[in-house]
CSV table of C-alpha atoms in Angstrom, one decimal:
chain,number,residue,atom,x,y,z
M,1,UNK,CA,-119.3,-17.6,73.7
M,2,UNK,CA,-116.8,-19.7,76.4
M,3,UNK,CA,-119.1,-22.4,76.0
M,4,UNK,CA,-118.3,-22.4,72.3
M,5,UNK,CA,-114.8,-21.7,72.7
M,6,UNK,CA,-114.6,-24.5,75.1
M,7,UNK,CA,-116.1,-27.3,72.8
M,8,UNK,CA,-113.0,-26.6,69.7
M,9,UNK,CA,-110.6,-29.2,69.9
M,10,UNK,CA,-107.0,-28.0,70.2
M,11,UNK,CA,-105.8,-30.2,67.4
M,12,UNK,CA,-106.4,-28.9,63.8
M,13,UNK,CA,-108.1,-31.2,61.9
M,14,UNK,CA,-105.8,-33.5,59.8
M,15,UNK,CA,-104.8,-31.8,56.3
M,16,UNK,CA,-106.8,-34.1,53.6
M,17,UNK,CA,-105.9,-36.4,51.8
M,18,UNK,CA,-104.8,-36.0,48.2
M,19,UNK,CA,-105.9,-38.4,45.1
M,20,UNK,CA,-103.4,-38.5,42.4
M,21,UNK,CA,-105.2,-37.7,39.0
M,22,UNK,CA,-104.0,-37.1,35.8
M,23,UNK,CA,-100.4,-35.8,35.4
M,24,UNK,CA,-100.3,-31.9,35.2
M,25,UNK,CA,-99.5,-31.0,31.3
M,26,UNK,CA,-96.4,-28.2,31.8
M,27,UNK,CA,-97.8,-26.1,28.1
M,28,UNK,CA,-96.2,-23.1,27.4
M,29,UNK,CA,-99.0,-19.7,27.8
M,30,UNK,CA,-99.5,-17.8,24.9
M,31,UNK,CA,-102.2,-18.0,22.0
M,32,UNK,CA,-101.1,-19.3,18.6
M,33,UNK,CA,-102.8,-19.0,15.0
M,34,UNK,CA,-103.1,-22.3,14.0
M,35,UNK,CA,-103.0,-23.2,10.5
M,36,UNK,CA,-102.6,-27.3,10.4
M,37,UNK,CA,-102.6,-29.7,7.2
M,38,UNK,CA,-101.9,-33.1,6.5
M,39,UNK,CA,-103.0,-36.3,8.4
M,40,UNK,CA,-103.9,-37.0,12.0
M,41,UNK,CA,-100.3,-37.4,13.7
M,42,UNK,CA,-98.5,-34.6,12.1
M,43,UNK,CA,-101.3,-32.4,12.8
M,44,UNK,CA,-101.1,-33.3,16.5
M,45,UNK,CA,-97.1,-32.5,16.4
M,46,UNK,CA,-97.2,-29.5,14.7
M,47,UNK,CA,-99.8,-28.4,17.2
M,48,UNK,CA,-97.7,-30.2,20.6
M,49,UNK,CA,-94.6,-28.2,19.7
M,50,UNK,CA,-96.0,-25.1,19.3
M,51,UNK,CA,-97.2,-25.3,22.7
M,52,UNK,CA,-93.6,-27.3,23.8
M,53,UNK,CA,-95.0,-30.6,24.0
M,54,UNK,CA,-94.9,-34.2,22.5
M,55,UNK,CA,-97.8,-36.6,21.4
M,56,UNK,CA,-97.3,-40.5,21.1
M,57,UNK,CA,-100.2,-42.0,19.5
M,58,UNK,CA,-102.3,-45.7,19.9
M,59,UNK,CA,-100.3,-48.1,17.1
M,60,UNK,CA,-104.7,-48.9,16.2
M,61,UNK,CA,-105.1,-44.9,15.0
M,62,UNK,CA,-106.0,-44.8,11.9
M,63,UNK,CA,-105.0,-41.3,9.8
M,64,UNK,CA,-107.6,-38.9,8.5
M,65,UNK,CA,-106.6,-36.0,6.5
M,66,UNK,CA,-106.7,-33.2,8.7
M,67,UNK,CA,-107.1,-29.0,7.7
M,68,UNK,CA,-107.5,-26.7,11.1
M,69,UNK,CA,-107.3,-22.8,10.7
M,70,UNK,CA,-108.3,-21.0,13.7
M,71,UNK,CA,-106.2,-17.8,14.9
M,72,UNK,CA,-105.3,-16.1,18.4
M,73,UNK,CA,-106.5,-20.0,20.4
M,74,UNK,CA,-104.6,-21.2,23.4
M,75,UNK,CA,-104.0,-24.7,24.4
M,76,UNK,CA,-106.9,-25.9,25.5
M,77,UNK,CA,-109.1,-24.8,22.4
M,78,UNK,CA,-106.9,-25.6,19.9
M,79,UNK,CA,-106.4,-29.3,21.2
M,80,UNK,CA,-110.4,-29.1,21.7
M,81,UNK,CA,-110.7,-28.6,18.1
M,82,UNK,CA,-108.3,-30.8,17.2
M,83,UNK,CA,-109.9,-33.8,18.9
M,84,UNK,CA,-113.4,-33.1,17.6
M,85,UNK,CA,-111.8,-32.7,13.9
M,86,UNK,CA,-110.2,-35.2,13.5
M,87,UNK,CA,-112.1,-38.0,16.2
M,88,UNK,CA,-109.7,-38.7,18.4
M,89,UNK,CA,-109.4,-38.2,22.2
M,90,UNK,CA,-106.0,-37.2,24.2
M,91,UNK,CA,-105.1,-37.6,27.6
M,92,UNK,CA,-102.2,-36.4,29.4
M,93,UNK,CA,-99.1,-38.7,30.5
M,94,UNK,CA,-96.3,-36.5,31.5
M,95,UNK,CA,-95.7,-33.3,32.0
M,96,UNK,CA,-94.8,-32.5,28.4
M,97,UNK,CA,-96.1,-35.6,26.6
M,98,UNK,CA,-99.4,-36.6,25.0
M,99,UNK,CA,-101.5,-40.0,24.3
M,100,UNK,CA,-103.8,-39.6,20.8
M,101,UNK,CA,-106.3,-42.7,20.3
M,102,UNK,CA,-109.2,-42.4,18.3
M,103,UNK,CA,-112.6,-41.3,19.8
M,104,UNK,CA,-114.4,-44.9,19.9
M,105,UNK,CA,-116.3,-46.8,23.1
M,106,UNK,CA,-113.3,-49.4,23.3
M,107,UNK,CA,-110.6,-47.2,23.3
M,108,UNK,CA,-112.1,-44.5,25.8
């Protein structure tokens, strides 16, 4: 057991490094029943606000007409659905704010 003891090295090993990813989305807890008409964008703000964020949107999305019901879903689910409904993709880009493009190979 000295042995052991006396092979540790005194210094802690160095704390590691960080990678900055994606900015950390600040959305308000809670579940919400969602209940969403109307086209793409307003859609996506009705469904931002309620959870205290904003969406901006690629000028190239085109609108679809979009009709979500789903009670009692938090964040993540409802923008899940959301994305898969109406074929678009989001990725955080501030702590309250949104970028919408559509779900295509070029724009991923």
């Amino acid at each position: 057991m000295g042995q052991i003891t006396a092979m540790r090295d005194d210094e802690s090993a160095p704390a590691p490094t960080t990678i900055r990813g994606l900015p950390k989305l600040n959305v308000q807890a809670g579940k919400h029943n969602l209940d969403l008409h109307g086209d793409t964008r307003s859609a996506y703000d009705m469904l931002t606000r309620m959870f205290g964020l904003k969406a901006t949107f690629d000028p190239d999305l085109q609108s679809r007409r979009v009709h979500l019901r789903v009670d009692d879903v938090d964040f993540d689910t409802a923008i899940s659905l959301l994305a898969e409904t109406s074929g678009t993709f989001w990725r955080p880009v501030g702590g309250d704010l949104i970028f919408v493009a559509a779900d295509t190979t070029e724009k991923r």
